[in-house]
Amino acid sequence: MGLLKSIKRRIPNQIKQLYWNPGLCRVLYLLLLEHGPYVVYLYLRGLGTSTPFAYVTSKGQSMYLRAGQIADYWIFGEVFVDIEYGPVSKCVENPKVILDLGANIGLTSLYLHRLYPQARIIALEPDQDNYSLACRNLSICGENILLLQAGIWHRDAPLRVVRTGGPATYQVEECHNGETAEVQGICMESLMSRYGLDSIDILKIDIEGAERVLFEHDCNWLTKVRALAVEPHSEEIRKLIESKLEKYGFEHRFQSRTLFARRKE
């Protein structure tokens, strides 16, 4: 017990409210905090199991991560340990509408819901496996979160998912010449019109390179956005996005892997 108390004292302040289920989840969580996601991955691979594990918070919320999927633990660490999206949450007071484009397994939406339980959140995720787990992670959040299996695109069009590795390594491409669509692509204008959005207070974009297509085309929808966080997947894409942000009156800064922006006063 003395060792456990010593470990708990070294947990970052922002996650001291978390506690563990007995057994394996407790071990995995401590491994994640002390040694990082790769050690967790090796541990899970050695167990040879595919059962998801729940981390239960003091508010009764559960987060399910896939055994052996290092990306899930990496995202968990970014969102709940490093508080990656903390800067964008400080740009807007009392946001009413939040869009999460590239929701993955739903952890960012869950984090933002905990910060702003009254906000309306619409989350998009095109990958079937990610979407299924996101449904599970967000099921306790009630009607304020709408999760769609869809991909954001520069126009409404059928898309296919091109997988280049695990669940976090894929891209979407527009279907051509009779290719079978896996998911529907929707543009920002259609998304806002369909769900009656006059403005977007916080826009989060992490869409595995598709941000190039989104920002290469007409970005008049940016006039409806107050603050955003976007992960550009190359230096070229980052410069493209920065030029569009400046054109539409945003101030921006790049931190870690994410470009944060808010509308100039």
Coordinates of C-alpha atoms in Angstrom, one line a residue:
M1 CA 0.0 0.0 0.0
G2 CA 2.9 2.4 0.7
L3 CA 4.3 1.8 -2.8
L4 CA 0.8 2.4 -4.3
K5 CA 0.4 5.7 -2.4
S6 CA 3.9 6.7 -3.5
I7 CA 3.0 6.1 -7.2
K8 CA -0.3 8.0 -6.8
R9 CA 1.5 11.0 -5.5
R10 CA 3.4 11.2 -8.8
I11 CA 0.3 11.3 -11.0
P12 CA -0.3 14.6 -12.7
N13 CA -2.8 16.9 -11.0
Q14 CA -5.2 16.9 -13.9
I15 CA -5.9 13.2 -13.6
K16 CA -5.7 12.6 -9.9
Q17 CA -9.5 12.1 -9.8
L18 CA -9.1 8.9 -11.8
Y19 CA -9.2 5.6 -10.1
W20 CA -8.9 2.0 -11.3
N21 CA -10.9 -1.2 -11.4
P22 CA -9.1 -3.9 -9.5
G23 CA -6.7 -6.2 -11.3
L24 CA -5.5 -5.8 -14.9
C25 CA -6.8 -2.3 -15.6
R26 CA -5.0 -1.0 -12.6
V27 CA -1.7 -2.5 -13.8
L28 CA -2.2 -1.2 -17.3
Y29 CA -2.9 2.3 -16.2
L30 CA 0.1 2.4 -13.9
L31 CA 2.3 1.1 -16.8
L32 CA 0.9 3.8 -19.0
L33 CA 1.7 6.6 -16.6
E34 CA 5.1 5.4 -15.5
H35 CA 6.5 3.9 -18.8
G36 CA 4.5 5.0 -21.7
P37 CA 2.2 3.3 -24.3
Y38 CA 4.9 1.1 -25.8
V39 CA 5.4 -0.8 -22.6
V40 CA 1.6 -1.2 -22.2
Y41 CA 1.5 -2.5 -25.8
L42 CA 4.2 -5.1 -25.0
Y43 CA 2.3 -6.1 -21.8
L44 CA -0.9 -6.6 -23.7
R45 CA 0.7 -8.5 -26.5
G46 CA 2.2 -10.9 -24.0
L47 CA -1.2 -11.5 -22.5
G48 CA -2.6 -12.5 -25.9
T49 CA -6.1 -11.1 -25.2
S50 CA -8.4 -8.9 -27.3
T51 CA -10.8 -7.9 -24.5
P52 CA -11.3 -4.1 -24.1
F53 CA -10.5 -2.7 -20.7
A54 CA -12.5 0.0 -18.9
Y55 CA -11.0 2.9 -17.0
V56 CA -13.6 4.2 -14.6
T57 CA -13.5 7.9 -13.6
S58 CA -14.8 9.5 -10.4
K59 CA -17.8 10.7 -12.4
G60 CA -18.7 7.1 -13.4
Q61 CA -17.5 7.4 -17.0
S62 CA -15.7 4.5 -18.7
M63 CA -13.2 4.7 -21.5
Y64 CA -12.6 1.5 -23.5
L65 CA -9.3 0.9 -25.2
R66 CA -8.4 -2.0 -27.5
A67 CA -5.9 -4.5 -26.1
G68 CA -2.7 -4.4 -28.2
Q69 CA -3.7 -1.3 -30.1
I70 CA -0.9 1.1 -29.1
A71 CA -2.7 4.0 -30.9
D72 CA -5.6 3.8 -28.4
Y73 CA -3.2 4.2 -25.4
W74 CA -1.3 7.0 -27.2
I75 CA -4.5 8.9 -27.8
F76 CA -5.6 8.4 -24.2
G77 CA -2.3 9.8 -23.0
E78 CA -2.6 12.8 -25.3
V79 CA -6.1 13.7 -24.4
F80 CA -6.3 12.9 -20.7
V81 CA -2.7 13.1 -19.5
D82 CA -1.1 15.7 -21.7
I83 CA -4.4 17.6 -22.1
E84 CA -3.6 18.2 -25.8
Y85 CA -6.7 20.2 -26.4
G86 CA -6.5 22.4 -23.4
P87 CA -5.4 25.5 -25.4
V88 CA -8.5 25.5 -27.6
S89 CA -10.8 25.1 -24.6
K90 CA -9.4 28.4 -23.3
C91 CA -10.2 30.3 -26.5
V92 CA -14.0 30.3 -26.0
E93 CA -16.1 30.7 -22.9
N94 CA -19.2 28.6 -22.5
P95 CA -19.2 27.0 -26.0
K96 CA -22.6 25.9 -27.3
V97 CA -21.6 24.0 -30.4
I98 CA -18.5 21.7 -30.8
L99 CA -17.5 19.7 -33.9
D100 CA -15.1 16.8 -33.6
L101 CA -14.0 15.8 -37.1
G102 CA -12.0 12.6 -36.9
A103 CA -13.4 11.4 -33.6
N104 CA -11.4 8.1 -33.6
I105 CA -12.6 6.2 -30.6
G106 CA -14.4 9.2 -29.0
L107 CA -11.9 10.3 -26.3
T108 CA -11.6 13.9 -27.4
S109 CA -15.4 14.3 -27.5
L110 CA -15.6 12.7 -24.1
Y111 CA -13.0 15.1 -22.8
L112 CA -14.8 18.1 -24.2
H113 CA -18.2 16.8 -22.9
R114 CA -16.7 16.6 -19.4
L115 CA -15.5 20.3 -19.7
Y116 CA -18.8 21.5 -21.3
P117 CA -21.6 19.1 -20.4
Q118 CA -24.2 21.5 -21.8
A119 CA -22.6 22.0 -25.2
R120 CA -23.9 20.2 -28.3
I121 CA -21.2 18.0 -29.8
I122 CA -21.3 16.5 -33.3
A123 CA -18.6 14.0 -33.9
L124 CA -17.6 12.3 -37.3
E125 CA -15.6 9.1 -37.7
P126 CA -15.4 7.2 -41.0
D127 CA -13.6 4.0 -39.8
Q128 CA -16.0 1.3 -38.8
D129 CA -13.9 -0.2 -36.0
N130 CA -13.2 3.2 -34.5
Y131 CA -16.8 4.3 -34.8
S132 CA -18.0 1.2 -33.0
L133 CA -15.8 1.8 -30.0
A134 CA -16.6 5.5 -30.1
C135 CA -20.3 4.6 -29.8
R136 CA -19.4 2.6 -26.6
N137 CA -17.3 5.4 -25.2
L138 CA -19.8 8.1 -25.8
S139 CA -23.0 6.1 -24.9
I140 CA -23.1 7.5 -21.4
C141 CA -23.0 11.2 -22.6
G142 CA -26.7 11.4 -23.4
E143 CA -28.3 13.4 -26.2
N144 CA -25.8 16.2 -26.2
I145 CA -23.4 14.2 -28.4
L146 CA -24.3 13.0 -31.9
L147 CA -21.8 10.5 -33.4
L148 CA -22.0 10.0 -37.1
Q149 CA -20.1 7.4 -39.2
A150 CA -19.1 9.8 -42.0
G151 CA -16.1 11.6 -43.3
I152 CA -15.7 15.4 -43.7
W153 CA -14.9 16.3 -47.3
H154 CA -14.9 19.3 -49.6
R155 CA -18.2 18.2 -51.1
D156 CA -20.9 15.6 -50.5
A157 CA -19.5 12.4 -52.1
P158 CA -19.1 8.7 -51.4
L159 CA -15.8 7.8 -49.8
R160 CA -13.7 4.7 -49.3
V161 CA -11.4 4.0 -46.4
V162 CA -7.8 3.1 -47.3
R163 CA -6.2 1.4 -44.4
T164 CA -2.4 1.7 -44.2
G165 CA -1.9 0.0 -40.8
G166 CA -3.9 -0.1 -37.6
P167 CA -7.1 1.8 -36.8
A168 CA -5.4 5.1 -36.4
T169 CA -3.5 4.8 -39.8
Y170 CA -6.0 5.2 -42.6
Q171 CA -7.1 7.8 -45.2
V172 CA -10.3 8.4 -47.0
E173 CA -10.5 8.9 -50.8
E174 CA -13.4 9.8 -53.0
C175 CA -14.9 6.9 -54.9
H176 CA -14.6 6.8 -58.7
N177 CA -15.6 4.6 -61.6
G178 CA -18.2 2.5 -59.7
E179 CA -16.0 1.9 -56.6
T180 CA -18.0 0.7 -53.6
A181 CA -18.5 3.4 -51.0
E182 CA -17.7 2.5 -47.4
V183 CA -18.9 5.8 -45.9
Q184 CA -20.6 9.0 -47.0
G185 CA -18.5 12.2 -47.3
I186 CA -20.1 15.4 -46.3
C187 CA -19.0 19.0 -46.7
M188 CA -19.0 21.6 -44.0
E189 CA -21.9 23.6 -45.5
S190 CA -24.1 20.5 -45.7
L191 CA -23.2 19.4 -42.2
M192 CA -24.1 22.8 -40.8
S193 CA -27.3 23.0 -42.8
R194 CA -28.4 19.5 -42.0
Y195 CA -28.1 20.0 -38.2
G196 CA -29.1 23.7 -38.0
L197 CA -25.7 25.1 -37.0
D198 CA -25.4 28.9 -37.4
S199 CA -22.0 28.9 -35.8
I200 CA -19.3 26.6 -34.4
D201 CA -17.6 27.6 -31.2
I202 CA -14.9 24.9 -31.2
L203 CA -13.8 22.9 -34.2
K204 CA -11.4 20.0 -33.8
I205 CA -9.9 18.5 -37.0
D206 CA -7.7 15.4 -37.0
I207 CA -8.5 13.6 -40.3
E208 CA -5.3 11.8 -41.3
G209 CA -4.3 14.0 -44.2
A210 CA -7.8 14.8 -45.6
E211 CA -7.4 18.3 -44.1
R212 CA -5.5 19.1 -47.3
V213 CA -8.6 18.5 -49.4
L214 CA -10.8 20.4 -47.0
F215 CA -8.6 23.5 -46.9
E216 CA -7.6 23.5 -50.6
H217 CA -11.2 24.3 -51.6
D218 CA -13.6 27.1 -50.6
C219 CA -13.3 27.8 -46.8
N220 CA -16.1 30.3 -46.4
W221 CA -17.4 28.1 -43.6
L222 CA -14.5 29.5 -41.5
T223 CA -16.5 32.7 -41.1
K224 CA -18.8 30.6 -38.8
V225 CA -16.0 29.3 -36.6
R226 CA -14.8 30.9 -33.4
A227 CA -11.9 28.6 -32.5
L228 CA -10.3 25.5 -33.9
A229 CA -7.6 22.9 -33.3
V230 CA -6.3 21.1 -36.4
E231 CA -3.5 18.5 -36.7
P232 CA -1.7 19.1 -40.1
H233 CA -0.1 15.9 -41.3
S234 CA 2.7 17.6 -43.2
E235 CA 4.6 21.0 -43.2
E236 CA 3.1 21.8 -46.6
I237 CA -0.5 21.2 -45.3
R238 CA 0.3 23.3 -42.2
K239 CA 1.3 26.3 -44.3
L240 CA -1.8 25.9 -46.5
I241 CA -4.0 25.9 -43.4
E242 CA -2.2 28.9 -41.8
S243 CA -2.7 30.9 -45.0
K244 CA -6.4 30.2 -44.9
L245 CA -6.7 31.1 -41.3
E246 CA -5.0 34.4 -41.8
K247 CA -7.3 35.1 -44.8
Y248 CA -10.3 34.6 -42.6
G249 CA -9.2 36.6 -39.7
F250 CA -7.7 34.1 -37.2
E251 CA -4.6 34.4 -35.1
H252 CA -2.8 31.1 -34.7
R253 CA 0.0 29.2 -33.1
F254 CA 1.5 25.8 -33.5
Q255 CA 2.1 23.7 -30.4
S256 CA 3.3 20.1 -30.3
R257 CA 1.6 18.6 -33.4
T258 CA -1.5 20.8 -33.3
L259 CA -2.4 24.2 -34.9
F260 CA -4.6 26.3 -32.6
A261 CA -6.5 29.3 -33.8
R262 CA -9.1 31.7 -32.7
R263 CA -10.8 34.6 -34.3
K264 CA -9.2 37.9 -33.8
E265 CA -10.9 40.3 -31.4

